[in-house]
XYZ file of C-alpha atoms in Angstrom:
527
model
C -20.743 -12.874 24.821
C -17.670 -14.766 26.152
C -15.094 -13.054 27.203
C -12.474 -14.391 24.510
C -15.113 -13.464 22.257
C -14.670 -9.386 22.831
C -10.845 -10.080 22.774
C -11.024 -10.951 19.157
C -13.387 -8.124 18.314
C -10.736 -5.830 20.111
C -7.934 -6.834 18.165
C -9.352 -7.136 15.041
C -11.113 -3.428 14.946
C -7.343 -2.237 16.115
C -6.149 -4.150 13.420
C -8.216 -3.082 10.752
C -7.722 0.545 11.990
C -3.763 0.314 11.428
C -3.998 -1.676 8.028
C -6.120 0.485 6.725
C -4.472 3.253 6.949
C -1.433 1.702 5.336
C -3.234 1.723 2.261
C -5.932 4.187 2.647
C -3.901 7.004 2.750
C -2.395 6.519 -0.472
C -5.289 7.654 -2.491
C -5.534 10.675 -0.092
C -1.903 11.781 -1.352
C -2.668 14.211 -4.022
C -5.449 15.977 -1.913
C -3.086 16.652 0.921
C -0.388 17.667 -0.700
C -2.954 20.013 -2.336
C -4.947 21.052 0.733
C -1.517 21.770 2.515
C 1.080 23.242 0.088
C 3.335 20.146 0.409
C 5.992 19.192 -1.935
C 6.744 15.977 -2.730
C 9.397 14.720 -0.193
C 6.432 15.934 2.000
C 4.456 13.529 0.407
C 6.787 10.748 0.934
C 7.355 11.425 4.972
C 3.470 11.151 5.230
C 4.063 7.557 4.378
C 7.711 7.436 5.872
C 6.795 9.146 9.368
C 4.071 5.783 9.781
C 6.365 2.790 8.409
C 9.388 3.994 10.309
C 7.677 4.404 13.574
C 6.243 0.404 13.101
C 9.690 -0.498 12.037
C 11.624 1.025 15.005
C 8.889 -0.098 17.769
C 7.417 -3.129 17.101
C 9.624 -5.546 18.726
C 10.487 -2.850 21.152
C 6.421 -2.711 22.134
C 6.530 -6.371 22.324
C 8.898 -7.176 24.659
C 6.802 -4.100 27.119
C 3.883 -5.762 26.621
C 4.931 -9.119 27.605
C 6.639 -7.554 30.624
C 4.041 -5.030 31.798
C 0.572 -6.831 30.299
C -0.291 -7.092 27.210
C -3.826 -5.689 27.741
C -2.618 -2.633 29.202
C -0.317 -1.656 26.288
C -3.072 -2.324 23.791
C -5.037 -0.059 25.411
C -2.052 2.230 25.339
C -1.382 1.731 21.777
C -5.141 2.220 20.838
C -5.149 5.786 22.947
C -2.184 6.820 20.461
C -2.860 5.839 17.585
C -6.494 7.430 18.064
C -4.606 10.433 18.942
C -2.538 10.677 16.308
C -5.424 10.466 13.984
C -7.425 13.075 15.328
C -4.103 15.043 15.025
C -3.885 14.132 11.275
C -7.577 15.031 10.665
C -6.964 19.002 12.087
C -3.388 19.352 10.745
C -2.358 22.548 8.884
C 0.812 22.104 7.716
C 2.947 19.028 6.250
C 5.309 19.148 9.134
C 1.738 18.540 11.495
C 0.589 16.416 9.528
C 4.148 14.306 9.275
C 4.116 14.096 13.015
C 1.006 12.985 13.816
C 1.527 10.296 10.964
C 4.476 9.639 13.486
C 2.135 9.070 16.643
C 0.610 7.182 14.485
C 2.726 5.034 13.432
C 3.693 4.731 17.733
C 0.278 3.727 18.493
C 0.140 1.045 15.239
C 3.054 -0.581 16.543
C 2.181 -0.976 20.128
C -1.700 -2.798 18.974
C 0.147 -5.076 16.156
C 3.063 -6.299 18.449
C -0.171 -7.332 21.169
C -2.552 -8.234 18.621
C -1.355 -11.926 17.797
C -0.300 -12.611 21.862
C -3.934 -11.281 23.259
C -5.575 -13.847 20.731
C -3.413 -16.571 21.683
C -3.890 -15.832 25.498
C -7.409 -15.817 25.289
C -8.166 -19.337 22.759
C -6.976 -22.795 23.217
C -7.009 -25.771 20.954
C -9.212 -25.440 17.796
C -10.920 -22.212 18.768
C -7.307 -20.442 18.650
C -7.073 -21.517 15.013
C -10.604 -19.888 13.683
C -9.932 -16.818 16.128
C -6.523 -16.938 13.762
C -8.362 -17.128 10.463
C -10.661 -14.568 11.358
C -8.278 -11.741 12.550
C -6.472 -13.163 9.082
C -9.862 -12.555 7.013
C -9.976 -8.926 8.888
C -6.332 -8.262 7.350
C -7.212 -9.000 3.863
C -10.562 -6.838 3.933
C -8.624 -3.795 5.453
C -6.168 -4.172 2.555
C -8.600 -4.361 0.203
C -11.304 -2.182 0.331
C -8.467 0.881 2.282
C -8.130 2.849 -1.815
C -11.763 2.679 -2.262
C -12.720 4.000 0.942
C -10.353 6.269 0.950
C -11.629 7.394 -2.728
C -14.689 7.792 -1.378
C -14.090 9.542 2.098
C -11.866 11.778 0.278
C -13.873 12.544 -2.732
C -17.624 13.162 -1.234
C -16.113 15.141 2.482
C -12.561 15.610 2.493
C -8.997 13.682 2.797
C -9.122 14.359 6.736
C -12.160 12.030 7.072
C -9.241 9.348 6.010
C -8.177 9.915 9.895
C -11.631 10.941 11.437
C -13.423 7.613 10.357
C -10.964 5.881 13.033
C -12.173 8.143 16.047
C -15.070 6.130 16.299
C -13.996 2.697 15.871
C -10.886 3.806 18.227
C -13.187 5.077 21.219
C -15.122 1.487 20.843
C -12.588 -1.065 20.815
C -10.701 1.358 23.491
C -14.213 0.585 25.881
C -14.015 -2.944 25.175
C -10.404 -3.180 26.007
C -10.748 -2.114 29.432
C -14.310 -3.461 30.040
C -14.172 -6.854 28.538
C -10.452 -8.200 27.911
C -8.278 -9.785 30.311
C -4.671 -9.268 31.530
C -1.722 -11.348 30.451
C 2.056 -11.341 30.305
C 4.715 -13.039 30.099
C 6.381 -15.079 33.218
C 9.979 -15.160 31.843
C 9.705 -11.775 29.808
C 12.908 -10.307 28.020
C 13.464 -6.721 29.335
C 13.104 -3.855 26.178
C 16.803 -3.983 24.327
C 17.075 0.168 24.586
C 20.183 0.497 23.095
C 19.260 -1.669 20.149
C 16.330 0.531 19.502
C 17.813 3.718 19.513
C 21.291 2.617 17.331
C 18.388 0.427 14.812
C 15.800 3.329 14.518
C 18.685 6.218 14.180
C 20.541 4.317 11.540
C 17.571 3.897 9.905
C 16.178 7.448 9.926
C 19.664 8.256 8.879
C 19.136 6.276 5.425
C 15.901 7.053 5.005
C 16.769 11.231 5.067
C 19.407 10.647 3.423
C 17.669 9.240 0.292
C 14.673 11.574 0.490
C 16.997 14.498 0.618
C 19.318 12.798 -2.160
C 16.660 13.888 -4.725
C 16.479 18.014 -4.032
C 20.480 17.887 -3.438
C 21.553 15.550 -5.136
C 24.127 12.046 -4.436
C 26.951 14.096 -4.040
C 25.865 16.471 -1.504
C 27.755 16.306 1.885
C 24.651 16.363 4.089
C 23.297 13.765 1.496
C 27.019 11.794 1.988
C 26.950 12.159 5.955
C 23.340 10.659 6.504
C 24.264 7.418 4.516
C 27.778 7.380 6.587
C 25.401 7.514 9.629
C 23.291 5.013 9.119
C 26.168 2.986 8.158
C 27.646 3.370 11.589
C 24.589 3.267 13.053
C 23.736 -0.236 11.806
C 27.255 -1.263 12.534
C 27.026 -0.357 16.487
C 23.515 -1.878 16.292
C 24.693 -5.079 14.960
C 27.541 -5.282 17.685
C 25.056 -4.614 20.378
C 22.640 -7.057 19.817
C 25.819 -9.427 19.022
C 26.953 -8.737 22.636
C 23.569 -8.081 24.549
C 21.711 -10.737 26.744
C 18.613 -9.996 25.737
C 18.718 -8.459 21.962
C 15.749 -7.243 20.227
C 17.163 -9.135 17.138
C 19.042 -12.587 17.364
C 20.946 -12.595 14.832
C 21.385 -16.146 15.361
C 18.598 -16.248 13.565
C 19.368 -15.276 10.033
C 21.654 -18.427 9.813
C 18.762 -20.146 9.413
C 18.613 -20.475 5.424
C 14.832 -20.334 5.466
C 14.351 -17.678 8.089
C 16.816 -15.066 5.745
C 14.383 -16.206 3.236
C 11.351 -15.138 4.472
C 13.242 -11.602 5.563
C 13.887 -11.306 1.788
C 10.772 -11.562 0.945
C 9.206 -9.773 3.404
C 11.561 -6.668 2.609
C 11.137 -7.277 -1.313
C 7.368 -7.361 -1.290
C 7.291 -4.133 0.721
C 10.125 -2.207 -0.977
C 8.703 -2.926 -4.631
C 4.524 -3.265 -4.844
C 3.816 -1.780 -1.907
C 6.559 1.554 -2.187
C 5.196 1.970 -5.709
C 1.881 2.099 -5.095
C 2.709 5.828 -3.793
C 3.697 6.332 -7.563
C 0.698 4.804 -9.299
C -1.585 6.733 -7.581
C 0.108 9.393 -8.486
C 0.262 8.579 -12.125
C -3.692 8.486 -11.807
C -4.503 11.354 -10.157
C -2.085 14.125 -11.325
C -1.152 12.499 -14.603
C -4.386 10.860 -16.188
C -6.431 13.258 -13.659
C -9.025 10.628 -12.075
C -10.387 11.823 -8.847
C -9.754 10.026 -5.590
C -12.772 7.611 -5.962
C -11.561 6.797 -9.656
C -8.349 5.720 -8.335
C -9.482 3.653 -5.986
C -12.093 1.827 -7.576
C -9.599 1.327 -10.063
C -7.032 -0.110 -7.545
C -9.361 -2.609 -6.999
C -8.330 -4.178 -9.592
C -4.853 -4.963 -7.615
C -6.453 -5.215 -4.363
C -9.155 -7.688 -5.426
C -6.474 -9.949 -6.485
C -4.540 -10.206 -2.936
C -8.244 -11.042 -1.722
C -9.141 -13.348 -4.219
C -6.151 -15.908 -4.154
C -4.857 -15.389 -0.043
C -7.616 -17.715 0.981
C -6.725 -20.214 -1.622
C -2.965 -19.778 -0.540
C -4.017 -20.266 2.757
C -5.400 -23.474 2.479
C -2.540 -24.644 0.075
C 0.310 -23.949 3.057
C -0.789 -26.863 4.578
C -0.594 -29.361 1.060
C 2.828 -27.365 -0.602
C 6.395 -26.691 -0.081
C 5.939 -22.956 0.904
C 9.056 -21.964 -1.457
C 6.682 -23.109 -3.961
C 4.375 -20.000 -2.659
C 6.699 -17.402 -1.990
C 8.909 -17.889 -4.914
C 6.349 -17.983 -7.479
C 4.370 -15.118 -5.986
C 7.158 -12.956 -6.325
C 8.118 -13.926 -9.727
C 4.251 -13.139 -10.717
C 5.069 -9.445 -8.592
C 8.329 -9.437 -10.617
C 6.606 -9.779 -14.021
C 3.007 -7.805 -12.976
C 5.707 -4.685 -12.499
C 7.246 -5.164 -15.475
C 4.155 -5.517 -17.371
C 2.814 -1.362 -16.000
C 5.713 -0.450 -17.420
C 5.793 0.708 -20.994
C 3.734 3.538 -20.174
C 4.037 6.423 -22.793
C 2.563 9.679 -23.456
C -1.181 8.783 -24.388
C -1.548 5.324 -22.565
C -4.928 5.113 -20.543
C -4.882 3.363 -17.508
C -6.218 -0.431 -18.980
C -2.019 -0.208 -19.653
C -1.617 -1.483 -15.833
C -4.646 -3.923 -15.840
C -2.305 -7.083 -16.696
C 0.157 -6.195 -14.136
C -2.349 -5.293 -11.705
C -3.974 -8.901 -11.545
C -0.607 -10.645 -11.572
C 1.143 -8.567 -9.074
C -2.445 -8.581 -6.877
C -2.829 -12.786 -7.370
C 1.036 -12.748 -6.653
C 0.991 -10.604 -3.288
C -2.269 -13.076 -2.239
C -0.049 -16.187 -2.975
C 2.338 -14.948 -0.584
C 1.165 -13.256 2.361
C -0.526 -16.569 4.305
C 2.848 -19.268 3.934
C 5.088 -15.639 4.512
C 3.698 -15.575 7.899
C 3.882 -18.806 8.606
C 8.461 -18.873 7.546
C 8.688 -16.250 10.300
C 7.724 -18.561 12.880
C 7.951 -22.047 11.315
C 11.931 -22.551 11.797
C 12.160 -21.754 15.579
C 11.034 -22.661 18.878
C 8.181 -21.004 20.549
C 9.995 -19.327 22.309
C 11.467 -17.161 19.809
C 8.293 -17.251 17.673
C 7.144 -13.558 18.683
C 10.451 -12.136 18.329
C 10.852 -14.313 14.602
C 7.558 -12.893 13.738
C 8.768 -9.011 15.007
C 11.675 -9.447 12.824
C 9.793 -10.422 9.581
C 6.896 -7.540 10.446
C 9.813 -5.096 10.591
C 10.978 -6.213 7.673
C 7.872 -5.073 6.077
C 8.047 -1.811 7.123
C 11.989 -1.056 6.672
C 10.979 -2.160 2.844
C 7.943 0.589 2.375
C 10.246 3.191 4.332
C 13.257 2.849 2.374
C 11.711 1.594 -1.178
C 9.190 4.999 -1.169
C 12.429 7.169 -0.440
C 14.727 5.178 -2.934
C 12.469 4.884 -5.846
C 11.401 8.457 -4.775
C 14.861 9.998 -5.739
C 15.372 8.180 -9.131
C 11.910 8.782 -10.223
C 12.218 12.651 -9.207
C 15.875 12.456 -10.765
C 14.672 10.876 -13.985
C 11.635 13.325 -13.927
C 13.598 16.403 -13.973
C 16.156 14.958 -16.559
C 13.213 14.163 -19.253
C 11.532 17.551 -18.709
C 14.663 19.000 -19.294
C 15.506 16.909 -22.814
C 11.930 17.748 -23.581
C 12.407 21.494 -23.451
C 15.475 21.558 -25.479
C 12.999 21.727 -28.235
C 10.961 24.536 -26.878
C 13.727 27.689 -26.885
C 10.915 30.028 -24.880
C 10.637 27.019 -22.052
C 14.087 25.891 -21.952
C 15.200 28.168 -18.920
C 11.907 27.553 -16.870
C 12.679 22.886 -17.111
C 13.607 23.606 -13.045
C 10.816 25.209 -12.286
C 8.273 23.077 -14.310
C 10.027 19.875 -13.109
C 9.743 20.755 -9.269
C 6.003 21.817 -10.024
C 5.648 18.433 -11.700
C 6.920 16.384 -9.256
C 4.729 17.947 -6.557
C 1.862 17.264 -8.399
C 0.966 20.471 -9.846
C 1.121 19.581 -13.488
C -1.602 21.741 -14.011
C -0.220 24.828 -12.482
C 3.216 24.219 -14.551
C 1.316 24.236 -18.060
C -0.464 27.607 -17.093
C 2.636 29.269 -16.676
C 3.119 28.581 -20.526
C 2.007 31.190 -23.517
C -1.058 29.368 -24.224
C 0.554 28.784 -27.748
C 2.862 26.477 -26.227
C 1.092 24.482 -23.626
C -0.386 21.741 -25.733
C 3.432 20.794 -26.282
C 4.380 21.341 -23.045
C 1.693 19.222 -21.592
C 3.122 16.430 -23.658
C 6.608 16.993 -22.666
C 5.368 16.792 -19.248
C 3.386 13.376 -19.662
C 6.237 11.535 -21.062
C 8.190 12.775 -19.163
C 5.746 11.353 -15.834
C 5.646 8.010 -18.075
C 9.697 7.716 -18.445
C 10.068 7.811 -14.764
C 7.276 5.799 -13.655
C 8.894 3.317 -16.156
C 12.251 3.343 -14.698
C 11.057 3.025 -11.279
C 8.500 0.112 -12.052
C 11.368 -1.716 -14.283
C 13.801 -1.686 -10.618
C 10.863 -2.671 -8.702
C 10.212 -5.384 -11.130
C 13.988 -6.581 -11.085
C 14.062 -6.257 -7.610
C 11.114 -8.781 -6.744
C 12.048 -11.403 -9.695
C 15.700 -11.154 -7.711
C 14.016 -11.944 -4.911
C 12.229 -14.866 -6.288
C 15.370 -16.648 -7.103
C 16.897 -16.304 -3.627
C 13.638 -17.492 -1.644
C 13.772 -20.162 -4.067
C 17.478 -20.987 -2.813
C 17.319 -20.563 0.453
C 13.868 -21.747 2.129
C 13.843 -25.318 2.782
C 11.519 -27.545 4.066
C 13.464 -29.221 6.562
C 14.020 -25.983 8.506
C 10.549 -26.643 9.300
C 11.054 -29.966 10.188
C 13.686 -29.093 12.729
C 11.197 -26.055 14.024
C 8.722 -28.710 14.700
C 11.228 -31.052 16.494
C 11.813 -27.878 18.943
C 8.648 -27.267 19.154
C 7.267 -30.666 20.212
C 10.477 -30.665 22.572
C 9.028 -27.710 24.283
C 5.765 -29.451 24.654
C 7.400 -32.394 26.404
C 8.939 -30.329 28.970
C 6.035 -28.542 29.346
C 3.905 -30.915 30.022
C 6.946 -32.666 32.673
C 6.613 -29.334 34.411
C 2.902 -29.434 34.519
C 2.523 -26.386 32.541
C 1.779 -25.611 29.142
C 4.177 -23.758 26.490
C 3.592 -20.352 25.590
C 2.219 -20.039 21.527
C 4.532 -16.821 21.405
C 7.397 -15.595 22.798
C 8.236 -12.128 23.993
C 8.335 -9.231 21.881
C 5.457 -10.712 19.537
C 4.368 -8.696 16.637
């Protein structure tokens, strides 16, 4: 097999590796926090730990690869991440477990900011574009079929076969790597921005403990207070950096493109509302209605089967339509699919979601293909990989800081209901503390065996609407939040941004081809 050939198998088996366990985890939740006595901020740094190490390295990894070879740092990345999921698989504790899901996260970063360049480096012409739509396909299968595997890993062996299954495919594409894949960098490549990665990734740790902790201590708390002042002088020295660097992670120059804030938007938005909830679904289906890990996902395929179903058909339409008449829509169907799970009550069964689950799934499907396609649409090739870093970390900084928002308001809203609830119930009343940390770490069941047994058919149904009423809240912001979102990529992307990306573009080629060269596809620091 040609050479270009094992490239693509590579990248796509890294790829599927790191998408999957975006989404197969989530199903896993309740087991670990189970199998390792974790509470549910716990819970919410398992997911954290992985988004926020993508966030903080992806450009960061690019702009190393370009400089040092691209096939070397995939290797690299592939190593770690491996690593880090062998380290999941044996952990003991949450804090192990939170830190491997860190290295993780490390390794993830490094093979996604390669992924796109090594493709690119190793097709020309026509080939380049089915190499694309595979690796695309590969995406959208890992997305889909991550809560059903996961189910069914975690259900017939146990949630650490979630990490284990990727020791295999890990050790093979590592072998192929460095058997069968050839070098490339980057001629002109931008050396790593340091100080913008440490001022970006501590101001955003800063908000993102801040808001986790914000739900045990409360908004008031002066540790709570100081984290959010942090990250709010953290983001301000970042910004002034990569104002005054020469070779910033982030041009900023960027985001005065109307279209290119756009597609920020909704890359944030998509993340910080669907994807952050999904945490709370499964919850709500596991600890709440009580399916096992197989039930949930099987039943997540509902969702899931929707973002496969329509992103080929969106695909094809990016070529034909405006793509604000993608992205806008398919957030406004996310928008409405959200507000359609909520109204969730005491006794609903889970058909409640099934309306909102096909319309936010066909939504997301609608606009993952033209999203990708605004990151890199408005500028010159040169700045495509760093355009296409920025929207990728976009993505993550959404999951990292929706899951710890929503997190704190649901938890709030939690505790508040339980408490209402046992107002009514004078030999409960003193214990609502108790039962609502219980309850928000998943241990419903343990909570209504502390009750007389007289009184835990009551307190089981304080608990359940209580699970519903904050589930609600949080799926009504999320809701709001994307159909916000709609309105503004609605505004702002324009088609001729695109126009004058495809001016630069075809300027590049002309002086390109005076040179007796040919342009680079992707710039430095592509994710």
């Amino acid at each position: 097999m040609d050479k270009k050939w094992w490239t693509l198998l590579a990248v796509c088996l890294g790829t599927f590796m790191l998408l999957l366990d975006v989404t197969i985890v989530n199903v896993a939740l309740p087991a670990i926090q189970s199998s390792l006595k974790a509470n549910f901020s716990d819970l919410q740094w398992v997911v954290d730990a992985y988004a926020l190490s993508l966030a903080s390295l992806l450009l960061t990894s690019g702009s190393l690869a370009d400089l040092f070879g691209r096939r070397v740092l995939f290797a690299i990345g592939l190593v770690i991440f491996t690593a880090g999921s062998l380290l999941c698989g044996l952990a003991t504790s949450p804090l192990f477990i939170i830190l491997s899901r860190a290295a993780q996260g490390i390794g993830g970063a490094i093979m996604f900011a390669t992924s796109l360049a090594l493709i690119a480096s190793a097709f020309q012409g026509r080939e380049r574009g089915v190499a694309f739509g595979v690796w695309g396909a590969i995406t959208g299968v890992a997305v889909a079929v991550g809560p059903v595997l996961g189910g069914l890993l975690t259900t017939g062996f146990s949630w650490r076969w979630i990490f284990f299954v990727n020791l295999p495919i890990g050790a093979f594409a590592l072998a192929v790597t460095l058997t069968r894949l050839e070098e490339s960098r980057e001629a002109q490549a931008r050396r790593p921005d340091w100080a913008g990665f440490v001022t970006f990734t501590a101001a955003l740790i800063a908000l993102v403990y801040g808001l986790i902790r914000a739900q045990q201590s409360g908004w008031s708390d002066t540790g709570v207070i100081a984290c959010f002042v942090a990250a709010v002088v953290g983001l301000a020295v970042f910004l002034m950096v990569e104002r005054r660097g020469r070779q910033p992670m982030f041009e900023l120059s960027l985001f005065r493109l109307p279209t290119f804030a756009g597609g920020s938007i909704a890359a944030f938005a998509m993340s910080g509302t669907l994807f952050a909830l999904l945490l709370y679904l499964v919850l709500y289906l596991q600890d709440d209605l009580g399916f096992s890990a197989l039930g949930t996902g099987v039943r997540l395929l509902v969702l899931s089967g929707g973002v496969l179903a329509t992103s080929t058909i969106a695909g094809r339409a990016t070529a034909r339509v405006p793509v604000r008449w993608l992205i806008a829509p398919g957030l406004a169907l996310v928008g409405i699919g959200l507000l359609l799970m909520a109204g969730i009550h005491a006794t609903s069964a889970w058909t409640h979601l099934i309306p909102g689950f096909i319309l936010a799934g066909v939504g997301t499907g609608i606009i993952n293909p033209p999203l990708a396609s605004t990151a890199v649409g408005v500028v010159e090739p040169r700045r495509a990989g760093m355009a296409s870093g920025i929207n990728a970390t976009f993505r993550q900084v959404g999951i990292a800081t929706g899951i710890a928002a929503l997190g704190t308001i649901f938890t709030t809203s939690l505790a508040a209901h339980v408490r209402s609830g046992l107002d009514g119930i004078p030999q409960l009343a003193g214990h609502s503390a108790q039962i609502s940390v219980l309850v928000g770490s998943g241990d419903s069941g343990r909570a209504i065996a502390m009750a007389p047994a007289a009184l835990r058919g009551r307190l089981g149904s304080v608990i359940h609407a209580s699970f519903a009423d904050g589930l609600n809240g949080i799926l009504v912001i999320g809701g709001i939040v994307a159909l916000v979102s709609a309105v503004l990529c609605l505004a702002l992307i324009r088609q001729r941004d695109f126009a004058q990306g495809s001016a630069a573009h075809a300027r590049a080629n002309a002086g390109a081809e005076a040179d007796g060269g040919a342009p680079s596809p992707l710039g430095a620091g592509q994710a």
